[in-house]
Amino acid sequence: EAQVTQNPRYLITVTGKKLTVTCSQNMNHEYMSWYRQDPGLGLRQIYYSMNVEVTDKGDVPEGYKVSRKEKRNFPLILESPSPNQTSLYFCASSLGDKLWDTQYFGPGTRLTVL
Amino acid sequence: AQSVAQPEDQVNVAEGNPLTVKCTYSVSGNPYLFWYVQYPNRGLQFLLKYITGDNLVKGSYGFEAEFNKSQTSFHLKKPSALVSDSALYFCAVSGYSGAGSYQLTFGKGTKLSVIP
């Protein structure tokens, strides 16, 4: 089944404790992206990647890191999480970066930083 | 930079009645528009998109959307609502950010409640 997977689905952590949220897609997509969803704000892009070893900032990159060492994986790293990073996170992928390409989303990771 | 407005935070409709979820957009160049649905505790699911051509786009689960270039709108519609359509709906526009990179910009979402 074609899908985007994320792990973990739920995570409660404390301020300053490094964490990684994994994202993997099995569709051989070139483009991958991370979003956060907050009530009343919709989805905002954190980082994106157009291919292996090519990443760039989205609208809200502060406090986050990403890497793209393999085409299928795009982990999101919070080196020193803070409470304002409590949010619902989504990974997405698309075939390419054409304006008409459809992005497909993972199931989400609900993160709480205490 | 592009933007999307969903003017209604919540839409209530009776089961069996037609539903409309509104969306207006702003983008430079040709508009590429998307609708996604989010069910509770689930990710976003793609419903439909407008690329070019026919102004009425048909998508999944009986949904359709009407593109209106002069009004810069892309409203989501369904002739007969089901209780199972109750969810959060997002409109999105694709364009290039200020830095020249491809970006999908979302509206804030509209919660649809279908009342039995």
Short mmCIF file of C-alpha atoms in Angstrom, two decimals, chain B:
data_model
loop_
_atom_site.label_atom_id
_atom_site.label_comp_id
_atom_site.label_asym_id
_atom_site.label_seq_id
_atom_site.Cartn_x
_atom_site.Cartn_y
_atom_site.Cartn_z
CA ALA B 1 3.40 35.11 -1.84
CA GLN B 2 0.13 33.24 -2.04
CA SER B 3 -2.67 33.04 0.52
CA VAL B 4 -5.91 31.19 1.18
CA ALA B 5 -8.95 32.34 3.12
CA GLN B 6 -11.65 30.07 4.49
CA PRO B 7 -14.16 32.59 5.84
CA GLU B 8 -16.17 30.14 7.95
CA ASP B 9 -14.65 28.41 10.95
CA GLN B 10 -17.63 26.09 11.14
CA VAL B 11 -20.41 25.01 8.80
CA ASN B 12 -23.47 23.11 10.00
CA VAL B 13 -25.73 21.30 7.57
CA ALA B 14 -28.54 18.79 7.92
CA GLU B 15 -28.01 15.31 6.58
CA GLY B 16 -29.28 15.03 3.02
CA ASN B 17 -28.96 18.74 2.32
CA PRO B 18 -26.37 20.18 -0.06
CA LEU B 19 -23.21 21.52 1.50
CA THR B 20 -20.75 24.23 0.52
CA VAL B 21 -17.42 25.02 2.14
CA LYS B 22 -15.99 28.30 0.92
CA CYS B 23 -12.46 29.14 -0.13
CA THR B 24 -10.88 32.18 -1.75
CA TYR B 25 -7.27 32.47 -2.82
CA SER B 26 -4.58 34.85 -3.91
CA VAL B 27 -1.64 33.75 -6.03
CA SER B 28 0.62 35.08 -8.77
CA GLY B 29 0.32 33.20 -12.01
CA ASN B 30 -1.94 30.26 -12.74
CA PRO B 31 -3.76 28.89 -9.69
CA TYR B 32 -3.32 25.27 -8.65
CA LEU B 33 -5.86 24.57 -5.93
CA PHE B 34 -6.43 21.64 -3.60
CA TRP B 35 -8.95 20.41 -1.05
CA TYR B 36 -8.01 18.08 1.79
CA VAL B 37 -10.12 16.53 4.54
CA GLN B 38 -9.01 15.62 8.04
CA TYR B 39 -11.02 13.18 10.10
CA PRO B 40 -10.47 13.10 13.89
CA ASN B 41 -7.08 11.65 14.84
CA ARG B 42 -6.19 11.10 11.20
CA GLY B 43 -3.90 12.71 8.68
CA LEU B 44 -5.00 14.87 5.78
CA GLN B 45 -6.59 13.06 2.89
CA PHE B 46 -6.54 14.48 -0.63
CA LEU B 47 -10.01 15.13 -2.06
CA LEU B 48 -9.49 16.92 -5.35
CA LYS B 49 -7.49 19.54 -7.20
CA TYR B 50 -7.86 22.10 -9.94
CA ILE B 51 -5.08 22.38 -12.50
CA THR B 52 -6.70 23.71 -15.63
CA GLY B 53 -9.70 23.17 -17.88
CA ASP B 54 -13.22 22.47 -16.63
CA ASN B 55 -14.22 24.77 -13.79
CA LEU B 56 -16.10 21.96 -12.04
CA VAL B 57 -13.73 19.42 -10.56
CA LYS B 58 -14.95 16.07 -9.27
CA GLY B 59 -13.19 14.28 -6.46
CA SER B 60 -13.43 11.53 -3.87
CA TYR B 61 -16.48 10.61 -1.78
CA GLY B 62 -18.90 12.52 -4.04
CA PHE B 63 -17.29 15.90 -3.48
CA GLU B 64 -16.78 18.45 -6.18
CA ALA B 65 -15.38 21.96 -6.32
CA GLU B 66 -16.18 24.94 -8.46
CA PHE B 67 -13.35 27.14 -9.66
CA ASN B 68 -14.22 30.77 -10.36
CA LYS B 69 -11.33 32.81 -11.69
CA SER B 70 -13.05 36.20 -11.57
CA GLN B 71 -14.02 35.73 -7.93
CA THR B 72 -10.75 33.91 -7.08
CA SER B 73 -12.80 31.24 -5.38
CA PHE B 74 -12.68 27.46 -5.16
CA HIS B 75 -15.69 26.34 -3.14
CA LEU B 76 -16.14 22.72 -2.13
CA LYS B 77 -19.59 21.23 -2.67
CA LYS B 78 -21.58 18.05 -2.25
CA PRO B 79 -25.19 17.57 -3.38
CA SER B 80 -26.28 15.52 -0.36
CA ALA B 81 -24.38 15.58 2.95
CA LEU B 82 -23.74 12.49 5.04
CA VAL B 83 -23.08 12.36 8.77
CA SER B 84 -19.77 10.69 7.91
CA ASP B 85 -18.72 13.86 6.03
CA SER B 86 -18.28 15.61 9.39
CA ALA B 87 -14.62 16.57 9.49
CA LEU B 88 -12.15 19.43 9.13
CA TYR B 89 -11.66 20.66 5.57
CA PHE B 90 -8.63 22.52 4.27
CA CYS B 91 -8.24 24.48 1.06
CA ALA B 92 -4.72 24.99 -0.27
CA VAL B 93 -3.01 26.84 -3.10
CA SER B 94 0.28 25.95 -4.69
CA GLY B 95 2.77 28.60 -5.64
CA TYR B 96 6.27 29.90 -5.20
CA SER B 97 7.50 31.42 -1.96
CA GLY B 98 9.38 34.67 -1.81
CA ALA B 99 12.59 32.69 -2.06
CA GLY B 100 11.39 31.08 -5.29
CA SER B 101 10.70 27.63 -3.92
CA TYR B 102 7.55 25.57 -4.39
CA GLN B 103 5.14 25.89 -1.49
CA LEU B 104 1.67 24.62 -0.60
CA THR B 105 -0.18 27.23 1.46
CA PHE B 106 -3.20 26.16 3.52
CA GLY B 107 -6.23 27.96 4.81
CA LYS B 108 -7.06 27.74 8.51
CA GLY B 109 -9.65 25.05 7.97
CA THR B 110 -13.43 24.78 8.20
CA LYS B 111 -15.11 22.35 10.53
CA LEU B 112 -18.09 20.72 8.87
CA SER B 113 -20.78 19.22 11.07
CA VAL B 114 -23.55 17.22 9.43
CA ILE B 115 -26.55 16.92 11.72
CA PRO B 116 -28.63 13.75 11.54
#
